[in-house]
Amino acid sequence: MSAAAMTWVVSPNSEQLCNGLRFLEKGVFSGGRLKNVGRKHECFSFFGSRKRDVGSRVVANPSGNLAISSEQLVYDVVLKQVALVKEQQRSREEEDMEVKPDIVVPGTLGVLNEAYDRCGEVCAEYAKTFYLGTLLMTPERRKAIWAIYVWCRRTDELVDGPNASHITPKALDRWESRLEDLFNGRPFDMLDAALSDTVSKFPVDIQPFKDMIDGMRMDLKKSRYENFDELYLYCYYVAGTVGLMSVPIMGIAHESNAPTESVYNAALALGIANQLTNILRDVGEDARRGRVYLPQDELAQAGLSDEDIFAMKVTDKWRFFMKKQIKRARTFFDQAEEGVTQLSSASRWPVWASLLLYRQILDEIEANDYNNFTRRAYVSKPKKIVALPIAYVKSLVPPSSRKLVTN
Ligand SMILES: CC(C)=CCC/C(C)=C/CC/C(C)=C/CC/C(C)=C/[C@@H]1[C@@H](COP(=O)(O)OP(=O)(O)O)[C@]1(C)CC/C=C(\C)CC/C=C(\C)CCC=C(C)C
Ligand SMILES: [Mn+2]
């Protein structure tokens, strides 16, 4: 598919989107394979800490005043999402139904099915293993996850895709108003229509979606992170949000008696872990774009600076620094593990697979002797193949009655 055709998939520009819609209607997109344009897209590498180790709720700002930490800010979003889920549970119990019935406007069902099919195609193209995992889910859940995946991918492409240099804060504002419209039942295009349908059926709060757009805004104006608290907020925006969006769809197992909030915390932790791993894998690549997604204070403590990163030399100081960063990422994966088992049975396999595969990237960075400047850590096909049955076996473990960490 040409770059021009790709444009509509990711751009919030109305004219291009209308063009995109025409592509869809003519079926040009159908069967078309989205290509990587200007950006690495290996297969969506299948994707928490005891909180005390990684950050506190109240932090002192430079003037010595106490401020609310990023962790606390994010926790408020978790509570809001959990409240929405509980509210829907209560009304379902009252109405005694599984999901809201479809209110079908004549002639729209075919279009909606087609929209979901397109989401599935995009997902299969960008994230093959993950796509296969979604096939285990119920059709309703699978389609919903595809719709969320596509919205996230399109959002990410705005700042990371081929048209990234043309993206302005205004464009992100337009993307956000489209988001509000689709949550209010007024989708702009077919892919938005799929998500609009999804959010009308599942208790998904708009906040994590808005926060992901905020993450993209942050990417436009910020290329340094003073400390881990700042980096944590960025990781929440671009990846922790995905965890919060996904759990209402994947569902929590009926047998689970873990507090709902603890499962959302685990989902958040998996997003953070994935993003920290992504950052550690991409240090060299990001540096070539003038970006350093590493806590500046921790670099300084290790006797390192931006200059050392741009020099791209693996030194003992760098190895020492990296070991600490990897250790932190692993604590978030550990925290996430406790939550995966609480998910509904069909959702556990793709999440385990994603967790095991993404975590292995950290092992690969170690195996590369911490050279994440000029070598890209990746999980080889044979290792991926080994991880999948392990994930499957893990997914068979039912939720235990053990209590998870709440905040
Ligand atoms: C089963 C599963 C993995 C479900 C998530 C499906 C979904 C909606 C994914 C959307 C991902 C996406 C496109 C996010 C946009 C921002 C972004 C690109 C984030 C980075 C992903 C890795 O992508 P990649 O390796 O391709 O990196 P580049 O684009 O090349 O830089 C991220 C690192 C974040 C991904 C975050 C997650 C997948 C969150 C996972 C958490 C859950 C699914 C919750 C699980 C529940 C519990 C209880 C643990
Ligand atoms: Mn990346």
Short mmCIF file of C-alpha atoms in Angstrom, two decimals, residues 222-403:
data_model
loop_
_atom_site.label_atom_id
_atom_site.label_comp_id
_atom_site.label_asym_id
_atom_site.label_seq_id
_atom_site.Cartn_x
_atom_site.Cartn_y
_atom_site.Cartn_z
CA LYS A 222 9.46 17.36 25.55
CA SER A 223 12.58 15.35 24.85
CA ARG A 224 14.10 15.06 28.35
CA TYR A 225 12.77 13.65 31.62
CA GLU A 226 14.18 15.11 34.83
CA ASN A 227 13.43 12.14 37.05
CA PHE A 228 11.54 8.87 37.17
CA ASP A 229 8.35 10.56 38.31
CA GLU A 230 8.23 12.49 35.02
CA LEU A 231 9.08 9.38 33.04
CA TYR A 232 6.43 7.35 34.86
CA LEU A 233 3.79 9.84 33.78
CA TYR A 234 4.94 9.61 30.17
CA CYS A 235 4.89 5.79 30.32
CA TYR A 236 1.41 5.88 31.77
CA TYR A 237 0.20 8.19 29.03
CA VAL A 238 1.49 6.14 26.12
CA ALA A 239 1.25 2.58 27.47
CA GLY A 240 -0.28 2.30 30.96
CA THR A 241 -3.42 3.73 29.37
CA VAL A 242 -3.57 0.69 27.06
CA GLY A 243 -3.77 -1.59 30.10
CA LEU A 244 -6.66 0.44 31.52
CA MET A 245 -8.50 0.41 28.20
CA SER A 246 -8.05 -3.34 27.72
CA VAL A 247 -9.20 -4.82 31.03
CA PRO A 248 -12.86 -3.74 30.74
CA ILE A 249 -12.92 -5.65 27.45
CA MET A 250 -10.91 -8.71 28.48
CA GLY A 251 -12.92 -9.06 31.63
CA ILE A 252 -12.00 -10.37 35.06
CA ALA A 253 -12.60 -14.08 35.75
CA HIS A 254 -15.82 -14.85 37.60
CA GLU A 255 -13.82 -16.96 40.06
CA SER A 256 -11.46 -14.10 40.86
CA ASN A 257 -11.89 -12.51 44.22
CA ALA A 258 -9.08 -10.06 43.78
CA PRO A 259 -10.14 -6.44 44.25
CA THR A 260 -10.99 -4.98 40.84
CA GLU A 261 -8.64 -2.11 41.56
CA SER A 262 -5.69 -4.47 42.00
CA VAL A 263 -6.28 -5.98 38.56
CA TYR A 264 -6.29 -2.50 37.01
CA ASN A 265 -3.08 -1.69 38.89
CA ALA A 266 -1.51 -4.79 37.38
CA ALA A 267 -2.69 -3.79 33.91
CA LEU A 268 -1.22 -0.35 34.42
CA ALA A 269 2.04 -1.98 35.57
CA LEU A 270 2.21 -4.09 32.41
CA GLY A 271 1.86 -1.00 30.26
CA ILE A 272 4.59 0.78 32.25
CA ALA A 273 6.85 -2.29 32.06
CA ASN A 274 6.37 -2.56 28.31
CA GLN A 275 7.11 1.09 27.74
CA LEU A 276 10.20 1.10 29.98
CA THR A 277 11.43 -1.92 28.04
CA ASN A 278 10.67 -0.21 24.75
CA ILE A 279 12.67 2.83 25.93
CA LEU A 280 15.65 0.71 27.02
CA ARG A 281 15.62 -1.17 23.73
CA ASP A 282 15.46 2.04 21.67
CA VAL A 283 18.08 4.24 23.42
CA GLY A 284 20.31 4.53 20.34
CA GLU A 285 17.47 5.04 17.92
CA ASP A 286 15.87 7.70 20.12
CA ALA A 287 19.23 9.44 20.63
CA ARG A 288 19.60 9.72 16.86
CA ARG A 289 16.31 11.65 16.95
CA GLY A 290 17.68 13.86 19.72
CA ARG A 291 15.58 12.17 22.39
CA VAL A 292 16.61 10.78 25.75
CA TYR A 293 13.81 8.97 27.57
CA LEU A 294 15.94 8.25 30.63
CA PRO A 295 15.75 9.99 34.01
CA GLN A 296 18.33 12.78 33.92
CA ASP A 297 18.92 12.68 37.69
CA GLU A 298 19.70 8.95 37.56
CA LEU A 299 22.06 9.47 34.63
CA ALA A 300 23.87 12.15 36.63
CA GLN A 301 24.06 9.90 39.70
CA ALA A 302 25.74 7.29 37.54
CA GLY A 303 28.23 9.90 36.32
CA LEU A 304 26.62 10.01 32.87
CA SER A 305 25.13 12.76 30.75
CA ASP A 306 23.44 13.20 27.39
CA GLU A 307 26.90 13.50 25.82
CA ASP A 308 27.70 9.92 26.89
CA ILE A 309 24.52 8.74 25.24
CA PHE A 310 25.23 10.58 22.01
CA ALA A 311 28.77 9.14 22.07
CA MET A 312 27.09 5.70 22.05
CA LYS A 313 29.89 3.91 23.88
CA VAL A 314 29.21 1.02 26.23
CA THR A 315 31.23 1.77 29.34
CA ASP A 316 31.16 0.29 32.84
CA LYS A 317 29.20 3.31 34.01
CA TRP A 318 26.65 2.63 31.30
CA ARG A 319 26.40 -1.07 32.21
CA PHE A 320 25.86 -0.18 35.84
CA PHE A 321 23.17 2.36 34.93
CA MET A 322 21.45 -0.07 32.58
CA LYS A 323 21.37 -2.84 35.19
CA LYS A 324 19.38 -0.58 37.49
CA GLN A 325 16.97 0.43 34.73
CA ILE A 326 16.41 -3.19 33.72
CA LYS A 327 15.81 -4.16 37.33
CA ARG A 328 13.13 -1.51 37.65
CA ALA A 329 11.38 -2.61 34.45
CA ARG A 330 11.36 -6.18 35.77
CA THR A 331 9.71 -5.13 39.02
CA PHE A 332 6.83 -3.73 36.97
CA PHE A 333 6.55 -6.99 35.00
CA ASP A 334 6.48 -8.87 38.33
CA GLN A 335 3.67 -6.69 39.58
CA ALA A 336 1.74 -7.25 36.35
CA GLU A 337 2.05 -11.04 36.58
CA GLU A 338 -0.15 -11.12 39.64
CA GLY A 339 -2.99 -9.60 37.66
CA VAL A 340 -2.89 -11.68 34.49
CA THR A 341 -4.19 -14.76 36.30
CA GLN A 342 -7.26 -12.79 37.40
CA LEU A 343 -8.36 -12.09 33.82
CA SER A 344 -11.09 -14.10 32.15
CA SER A 345 -9.66 -17.41 30.94
CA ALA A 346 -9.70 -16.67 27.20
CA SER A 347 -7.90 -13.36 27.69
CA ARG A 348 -5.05 -14.77 29.73
CA TRP A 349 -3.08 -16.40 26.90
CA PRO A 350 -2.51 -13.30 24.75
CA VAL A 351 -1.60 -11.26 27.80
CA TRP A 352 0.83 -13.90 29.12
CA ALA A 353 2.36 -14.21 25.68
CA SER A 354 2.72 -10.46 25.41
CA LEU A 355 4.28 -10.24 28.88
CA LEU A 356 6.75 -13.09 28.38
CA LEU A 357 7.85 -11.92 24.97
CA TYR A 358 8.24 -8.28 25.86
CA ARG A 359 10.08 -9.09 29.07
CA GLN A 360 12.58 -11.18 27.12
CA ILE A 361 13.72 -8.04 25.34
CA LEU A 362 15.38 -7.12 28.65
CA ASP A 363 17.28 -10.43 28.62
CA GLU A 364 18.38 -9.66 25.07
CA ILE A 365 19.72 -6.25 26.09
CA GLU A 366 21.82 -8.05 28.71
CA ALA A 367 22.92 -10.61 26.15
CA ASN A 368 24.06 -7.72 23.94
CA ASP A 369 26.28 -6.58 26.82
CA TYR A 370 24.03 -3.50 27.24
CA ASN A 371 24.79 -2.20 23.78
CA ASN A 372 21.42 -0.65 23.07
CA PHE A 373 23.10 2.12 21.08
CA THR A 374 23.92 0.27 17.91
CA ARG A 375 22.29 -3.16 18.42
CA ARG A 376 18.55 -3.60 18.59
CA ALA A 377 17.52 -6.22 21.13
CA TYR A 378 14.89 -8.56 19.74
CA VAL A 379 13.41 -11.91 20.58
CA SER A 380 14.27 -14.48 17.94
CA LYS A 381 11.57 -16.56 16.23
CA PRO A 382 12.59 -19.81 17.98
CA LYS A 383 12.46 -18.05 21.36
CA LYS A 384 9.02 -16.65 20.49
CA ILE A 385 7.84 -20.11 19.53
CA VAL A 386 9.03 -21.51 22.86
CA ALA A 387 7.31 -18.71 24.78
CA LEU A 388 3.88 -19.30 23.30
CA PRO A 389 3.16 -22.76 24.83
CA ILE A 390 4.65 -21.54 28.12
CA ALA A 391 2.17 -18.67 28.01
CA TYR A 392 -0.59 -21.16 27.25
CA VAL A 393 0.24 -23.33 30.25
CA LYS A 394 0.39 -20.26 32.48
CA SER A 395 -2.99 -19.16 31.15
CA LEU A 396 -4.55 -22.42 32.40
CA VAL A 397 -3.82 -21.47 36.00
CA PRO A 398 -7.08 -20.21 37.50
CA PRO A 399 -7.25 -17.16 39.73
CA SER A 400 -6.17 -17.88 43.25
CA SER A 401 -7.89 -16.46 46.27
CA ARG A 402 -4.68 -14.65 47.18
CA LYS A 403 -5.18 -10.92 47.58
#
